[in-house]
Amino acid sequence: MSTLEHLLAGNKAWAQNIKQSDPQFFEKLAGIQTPEYLWIGCSDSRITPATSIGLLPGEMFVHRNVANLVNHSDMNCLSVMQFAVDVLNVKHVIVCGHYSCGGVMAALDNTRLGLIDNWLRHIQDIIHKHENVLNAAPDYNSRLDKLCEINVIEQVVSVGETTIVRDAWDRGQDLTVHGWIYTIADGIYRDLGVSIDSLADLDAMRNSTFENRNITIA
Ligand code: CO
């Protein structure tokens, strides 16, 4: 049987390293969890959400799935969101996609990969909804970039439309939903400028032609 000793050794070195700079770090961490941020991002192995934005363990609650989707029948994502908003009282939900997303690409190319095709079907609905803008893209790469961005924005709207976030806004809770996109090639996150923190913002976003914004950066 092949073992994972190298990973356990790596873990020991990591914990030792942190303890050297802050001997009480793990004891303090074990006491309470008070993150201000909920991250909803892609499962892509090249992205390390908390560390790549300079956060320490304990500072961000994280949910990840293929292509960072927020579906209203996904009990996993909804449960994470409900716990984060109602119990942990996070102040920010960051929906983060990335360029060159394999899930978004498979949906765009209509590639058959198996069970996951059903999950990615949600992106194909987005493709149909924004067909005109996507077809107007000059080439395949810019169409894919645009779809990665539009997918994030659609998920920001989707987060805002959950009962969890609507109820939080109804009771006056301070909660902002943000849409970011990551470029793997330079390690930089960009804010897509679609933050919403109220039902009015959500309505405005839903009724806007956001896909026409010139937001393609990569
Ligand atoms: Co991805």
mmCIF file of C-alpha atoms and ligand atoms in Angstrom:
data_model
loop_
_atom_site.group_PDB
_atom_site.id
_atom_site.type_symbol
_atom_site.label_atom_id
_atom_site.label_comp_id
_atom_site.label_asym_id
_atom_site.label_seq_id
_atom_site.Cartn_x
_atom_site.Cartn_y
_atom_site.Cartn_z
ATOM 1 C CA MET A 1 0.000 0.000 0.000
ATOM 2 C CA SER A 2 1.344 3.425 -0.818
ATOM 3 C CA THR A 3 1.171 5.814 2.097
ATOM 4 C CA LEU A 4 0.924 9.550 2.471
ATOM 5 C CA GLU A 5 3.718 9.956 5.003
ATOM 6 C CA HIS A 6 5.174 12.842 3.025
ATOM 7 C CA LEU A 7 1.950 14.801 3.491
ATOM 8 C CA LEU A 8 1.848 14.150 7.233
ATOM 9 C CA ALA A 9 5.484 15.211 7.460
ATOM 10 C CA GLY A 10 4.662 18.358 5.517
ATOM 11 C CA ASN A 11 1.843 19.053 7.966
ATOM 12 C CA LYS A 12 4.158 18.737 10.974
ATOM 13 C CA ALA A 13 6.603 21.177 9.394
ATOM 14 C CA TRP A 14 3.761 23.626 8.666
ATOM 15 C CA ALA A 15 2.398 23.506 12.239
ATOM 16 C CA GLN A 16 5.914 23.865 13.638
ATOM 17 C CA ASN A 17 6.560 26.861 11.451
ATOM 18 C CA ILE A 18 3.416 28.640 12.630
ATOM 19 C CA LYS A 19 4.107 27.797 16.283
ATOM 20 C CA GLN A 20 7.549 29.320 16.003
ATOM 21 C CA SER A 21 6.162 32.704 15.023
ATOM 22 C CA ASP A 22 3.147 32.493 17.396
ATOM 23 C CA PRO A 23 3.393 29.785 20.114
ATOM 24 C CA GLN A 24 -0.283 30.195 21.152
ATOM 25 C CA PHE A 25 -1.658 30.224 17.595
ATOM 26 C CA PHE A 26 -3.457 26.874 17.555
ATOM 27 C CA GLU A 27 -4.744 27.188 21.126
ATOM 28 C CA LYS A 28 -6.311 30.548 20.309
ATOM 29 C CA LEU A 29 -7.750 29.129 17.090
ATOM 30 C CA ALA A 30 -9.360 26.179 18.866
ATOM 31 C CA GLY A 31 -11.338 28.542 21.106
ATOM 32 C CA ILE A 32 -13.644 30.243 18.634
ATOM 33 C CA GLN A 33 -14.361 30.637 14.925
ATOM 34 C CA THR A 34 -15.222 34.196 13.844
ATOM 35 C CA PRO A 35 -14.525 34.548 10.128
ATOM 36 C CA GLU A 36 -15.780 37.688 8.383
ATOM 37 C CA TYR A 37 -15.780 36.135 4.942
ATOM 38 C CA LEU A 38 -17.489 33.292 3.145
ATOM 39 C CA TRP A 39 -15.721 32.140 0.002
ATOM 40 C CA ILE A 40 -17.613 30.342 -2.755
ATOM 41 C CA GLY A 41 -15.083 29.269 -5.341
ATOM 42 C CA CYS A 42 -14.077 26.641 -7.861
ATOM 43 C CA SER A 43 -12.482 23.366 -6.724
ATOM 44 C CA ASP A 44 -9.553 23.955 -9.094
ATOM 45 C CA SER A 45 -6.337 22.685 -7.476
ATOM 46 C CA ARG A 46 -4.355 25.729 -8.603
ATOM 47 C CA ILE A 47 -6.283 28.089 -6.342
ATOM 48 C CA THR A 48 -5.555 28.464 -2.610
ATOM 49 C CA PRO A 49 -8.294 30.843 -1.434
ATOM 50 C CA ALA A 50 -7.295 31.945 2.083
ATOM 51 C CA THR A 51 -3.529 31.997 1.753
ATOM 52 C CA SER A 52 -3.561 33.734 -1.645
ATOM 53 C CA ILE A 53 -5.375 36.730 -0.149
ATOM 54 C CA GLY A 54 -3.202 36.840 2.933
ATOM 55 C CA LEU A 55 -5.681 35.351 5.405
ATOM 56 C CA LEU A 56 -4.803 33.034 8.255
ATOM 57 C CA PRO A 57 -6.689 29.915 9.333
ATOM 58 C CA GLY A 58 -9.894 31.000 11.082
ATOM 59 C CA GLU A 59 -10.446 34.078 8.935
ATOM 60 C CA MET A 60 -12.497 32.681 6.044
ATOM 61 C CA PHE A 61 -15.264 30.082 5.771
ATOM 62 C CA VAL A 62 -14.980 28.201 2.489
ATOM 63 C CA HIS A 63 -17.244 26.346 0.083
ATOM 64 C CA ARG A 64 -15.949 25.052 -3.213
ATOM 65 C CA ASN A 65 -17.418 23.120 -6.100
ATOM 66 C CA VAL A 66 -16.719 22.690 -9.789
ATOM 67 C CA ALA A 67 -17.161 26.062 -11.529
ATOM 68 C CA ASN A 68 -18.259 27.916 -8.340
ATOM 69 C CA LEU A 69 -21.995 27.416 -8.832
ATOM 70 C CA VAL A 70 -24.746 28.418 -6.421
ATOM 71 C CA ASN A 71 -27.847 26.376 -7.134
ATOM 72 C CA HIS A 72 -30.975 26.752 -5.060
ATOM 73 C CA SER A 73 -31.400 22.997 -4.701
ATOM 74 C CA ASP A 74 -27.825 22.332 -3.588
ATOM 75 C CA MET A 75 -28.196 21.577 0.122
ATOM 76 C CA ASN A 76 -24.454 21.472 0.586
ATOM 77 C CA CYS A 77 -23.854 25.017 -0.661
ATOM 78 C CA LEU A 78 -27.033 26.351 0.972
ATOM 79 C CA SER A 79 -26.136 24.821 4.331
ATOM 80 C CA VAL A 80 -22.675 26.341 4.241
ATOM 81 C CA MET A 81 -24.179 29.709 3.350
ATOM 82 C CA GLN A 82 -26.873 29.515 6.036
ATOM 83 C CA PHE A 83 -24.375 28.601 8.741
ATOM 84 C CA ALA A 84 -21.979 31.337 7.592
ATOM 85 C CA VAL A 85 -24.646 34.062 7.435
ATOM 86 C CA ASP A 86 -26.923 33.136 10.345
ATOM 87 C CA VAL A 87 -24.512 31.605 12.842
ATOM 88 C CA LEU A 88 -21.053 32.972 12.016
ATOM 89 C CA ASN A 89 -22.434 36.357 10.925
ATOM 90 C CA VAL A 90 -19.999 36.787 8.057
ATOM 91 C CA LYS A 91 -20.070 40.274 6.551
ATOM 92 C CA HIS A 92 -18.956 39.350 3.049
ATOM 93 C CA VAL A 93 -19.707 36.553 0.611
ATOM 94 C CA ILE A 94 -17.088 36.363 -2.134
ATOM 95 C CA VAL A 95 -18.083 34.411 -5.223
ATOM 96 C CA CYS A 96 -14.835 33.772 -7.034
ATOM 97 C CA GLY A 97 -14.443 32.245 -10.467
ATOM 98 C CA HIS A 98 -11.338 32.010 -12.582
ATOM 99 C CA TYR A 99 -10.309 32.286 -16.197
ATOM 100 C CA SER A 100 -9.531 29.002 -17.998
ATOM 101 C CA CYS A 101 -12.022 27.166 -15.760
ATOM 102 C CA GLY A 102 -12.236 23.547 -16.921
ATOM 103 C CA GLY A 103 -15.873 23.281 -15.839
ATOM 104 C CA VAL A 104 -16.895 26.404 -17.736
ATOM 105 C CA MET A 105 -14.897 25.205 -20.739
ATOM 106 C CA ALA A 106 -16.578 21.773 -20.731
ATOM 107 C CA ALA A 107 -19.982 23.474 -20.660
ATOM 108 C CA LEU A 108 -19.043 25.805 -23.501
ATOM 109 C CA ASP A 109 -17.620 22.979 -25.604
ATOM 110 C CA ASN A 110 -20.460 20.599 -24.730
ATOM 111 C CA THR A 111 -17.844 18.001 -23.762
ATOM 112 C CA ARG A 112 -19.206 14.738 -22.329
ATOM 113 C CA LEU A 113 -17.363 13.935 -19.096
ATOM 114 C CA GLY A 114 -19.926 11.873 -17.193
ATOM 115 C CA LEU A 115 -22.103 12.654 -14.192
ATOM 116 C CA ILE A 116 -20.622 16.130 -13.961
ATOM 117 C CA ASP A 117 -22.337 17.061 -17.232
ATOM 118 C CA ASN A 118 -25.538 17.395 -15.202
ATOM 119 C CA TRP A 119 -23.871 19.829 -12.816
ATOM 120 C CA LEU A 120 -22.416 21.833 -15.689
ATOM 121 C CA ARG A 121 -25.844 21.954 -17.320
ATOM 122 C CA HIS A 122 -26.435 25.045 -15.162
ATOM 123 C CA ILE A 123 -23.683 26.837 -17.067
ATOM 124 C CA GLN A 124 -25.232 25.833 -20.361
ATOM 125 C CA ASP A 125 -28.416 27.583 -19.234
ATOM 126 C CA ILE A 126 -26.274 30.690 -18.681
ATOM 127 C CA ILE A 127 -24.771 30.256 -22.166
ATOM 128 C CA HIS A 128 -28.245 30.233 -23.709
ATOM 129 C CA LYS A 129 -29.317 33.256 -21.672
ATOM 130 C CA HIS A 130 -26.310 35.318 -22.786
ATOM 131 C CA GLU A 131 -25.950 33.836 -26.267
ATOM 132 C CA ASN A 132 -25.813 37.187 -28.072
ATOM 133 C CA VAL A 133 -22.970 38.587 -26.009
ATOM 134 C CA LEU A 134 -21.005 35.346 -26.160
ATOM 135 C CA ASN A 135 -21.467 35.029 -29.908
ATOM 136 C CA ALA A 136 -20.222 38.588 -30.347
ATOM 137 C CA ALA A 137 -16.863 37.699 -28.749
ATOM 138 C CA PRO A 138 -14.133 37.877 -31.405
ATOM 139 C CA ASP A 139 -12.625 34.461 -30.749
ATOM 140 C CA TYR A 140 -12.912 31.320 -28.638
ATOM 141 C CA ASN A 141 -10.618 32.502 -25.835
ATOM 142 C CA SER A 142 -12.437 35.777 -25.326
ATOM 143 C CA ARG A 143 -15.767 33.912 -25.415
ATOM 144 C CA LEU A 144 -14.499 31.605 -22.677
ATOM 145 C CA ASP A 145 -13.165 34.557 -20.632
ATOM 146 C CA LYS A 146 -16.485 36.348 -20.986
ATOM 147 C CA LEU A 147 -18.414 33.251 -19.951
ATOM 148 C CA CYS A 148 -16.178 32.802 -16.869
ATOM 149 C CA GLU A 149 -17.027 36.402 -15.877
ATOM 150 C CA ILE A 150 -20.748 36.131 -16.639
ATOM 151 C CA ASN A 151 -20.891 32.889 -14.664
ATOM 152 C CA VAL A 152 -19.514 34.664 -11.576
ATOM 153 C CA ILE A 153 -22.016 37.507 -11.944
ATOM 154 C CA GLU A 154 -24.898 35.057 -12.354
ATOM 155 C CA GLN A 155 -23.778 33.300 -9.168
ATOM 156 C CA VAL A 156 -23.642 36.627 -7.300
ATOM 157 C CA VAL A 157 -27.290 37.142 -8.300
ATOM 158 C CA SER A 158 -28.023 33.560 -7.294
ATOM 159 C CA VAL A 159 -26.510 34.133 -3.815
ATOM 160 C CA GLY A 160 -28.615 37.279 -3.449
ATOM 161 C CA GLU A 161 -31.742 35.373 -4.409
ATOM 162 C CA THR A 162 -31.384 32.718 -1.710
ATOM 163 C CA THR A 163 -33.805 32.953 1.211
ATOM 164 C CA ILE A 164 -30.724 33.083 3.438
ATOM 165 C CA VAL A 165 -29.367 36.325 2.035
ATOM 166 C CA ARG A 166 -32.779 37.911 1.399
ATOM 167 C CA ASP A 167 -33.800 37.258 5.012
ATOM 168 C CA ALA A 168 -30.483 38.662 6.264
ATOM 169 C CA TRP A 169 -31.042 41.866 4.290
ATOM 170 C CA ASP A 170 -34.677 42.012 5.455
ATOM 171 C CA ARG A 171 -33.558 42.067 9.072
ATOM 172 C CA GLY A 172 -30.921 44.703 8.345
ATOM 173 C CA GLN A 173 -27.859 42.477 8.608
ATOM 174 C CA ASP A 174 -24.666 43.963 7.194
ATOM 175 C CA LEU A 175 -23.880 41.575 4.334
ATOM 176 C CA THR A 176 -22.264 42.261 0.973
ATOM 177 C CA VAL A 177 -21.971 39.790 -1.899
ATOM 178 C CA HIS A 178 -18.968 40.281 -4.184
ATOM 179 C CA GLY A 179 -17.952 38.824 -7.549
ATOM 180 C CA TRP A 180 -14.251 38.216 -8.168
ATOM 181 C CA ILE A 181 -12.286 36.471 -10.855
ATOM 182 C CA TYR A 182 -8.822 34.958 -10.617
ATOM 183 C CA THR A 183 -6.145 34.762 -13.288
ATOM 184 C CA ILE A 184 -4.105 31.636 -12.692
ATOM 185 C CA ALA A 185 -1.321 32.906 -14.957
ATOM 186 C CA ASP A 186 -0.489 35.894 -12.723
ATOM 187 C CA GLY A 187 -2.023 34.890 -9.374
ATOM 188 C CA ILE A 188 -4.139 38.044 -9.194
ATOM 189 C CA TYR A 189 -7.804 38.399 -8.197
ATOM 190 C CA ARG A 190 -9.913 41.089 -9.832
ATOM 191 C CA ASP A 191 -13.126 42.568 -8.497
ATOM 192 C CA LEU A 192 -15.795 42.413 -11.215
ATOM 193 C CA GLY A 193 -17.535 45.454 -9.722
ATOM 194 C CA VAL A 194 -20.842 43.707 -9.096
ATOM 195 C CA SER A 195 -21.070 43.936 -5.298
ATOM 196 C CA ILE A 196 -24.588 43.982 -3.858
ATOM 197 C CA ASP A 197 -25.671 44.623 -0.275
ATOM 198 C CA SER A 198 -29.461 45.055 -0.471
ATOM 199 C CA LEU A 199 -32.591 43.794 -2.213
ATOM 200 C CA ALA A 200 -32.584 47.031 -4.257
ATOM 201 C CA ASP A 201 -29.050 46.259 -5.465
ATOM 202 C CA LEU A 202 -30.124 42.733 -6.338
ATOM 203 C CA ASP A 203 -33.095 43.986 -8.379
ATOM 204 C CA ALA A 204 -30.892 46.498 -10.175
ATOM 205 C CA MET A 205 -28.353 43.786 -10.970
ATOM 206 C CA ARG A 206 -31.004 41.362 -12.204
ATOM 207 C CA ASN A 207 -32.447 43.997 -14.523
ATOM 208 C CA SER A 208 -29.142 45.304 -15.828
ATOM 209 C CA THR A 209 -27.410 44.170 -18.990
ATOM 210 C CA PHE A 210 -24.309 43.399 -16.989
ATOM 211 C CA GLU A 211 -22.947 41.053 -19.585
ATOM 212 C CA ASN A 212 -22.259 44.026 -21.867
ATOM 213 C CA ARG A 213 -19.859 45.595 -19.430
ATOM 214 C CA ASN A 214 -16.362 45.581 -20.719
ATOM 215 C CA ILE A 215 -14.909 43.605 -17.864
ATOM 216 C CA THR A 216 -12.726 41.095 -19.648
ATOM 217 C CA ILE A 217 -9.265 41.715 -18.279
ATOM 218 C CA ALA A 218 -7.323 38.556 -18.982
HETATM 219 CO CO CO B 1 -12.642 26.068 -12.351
#
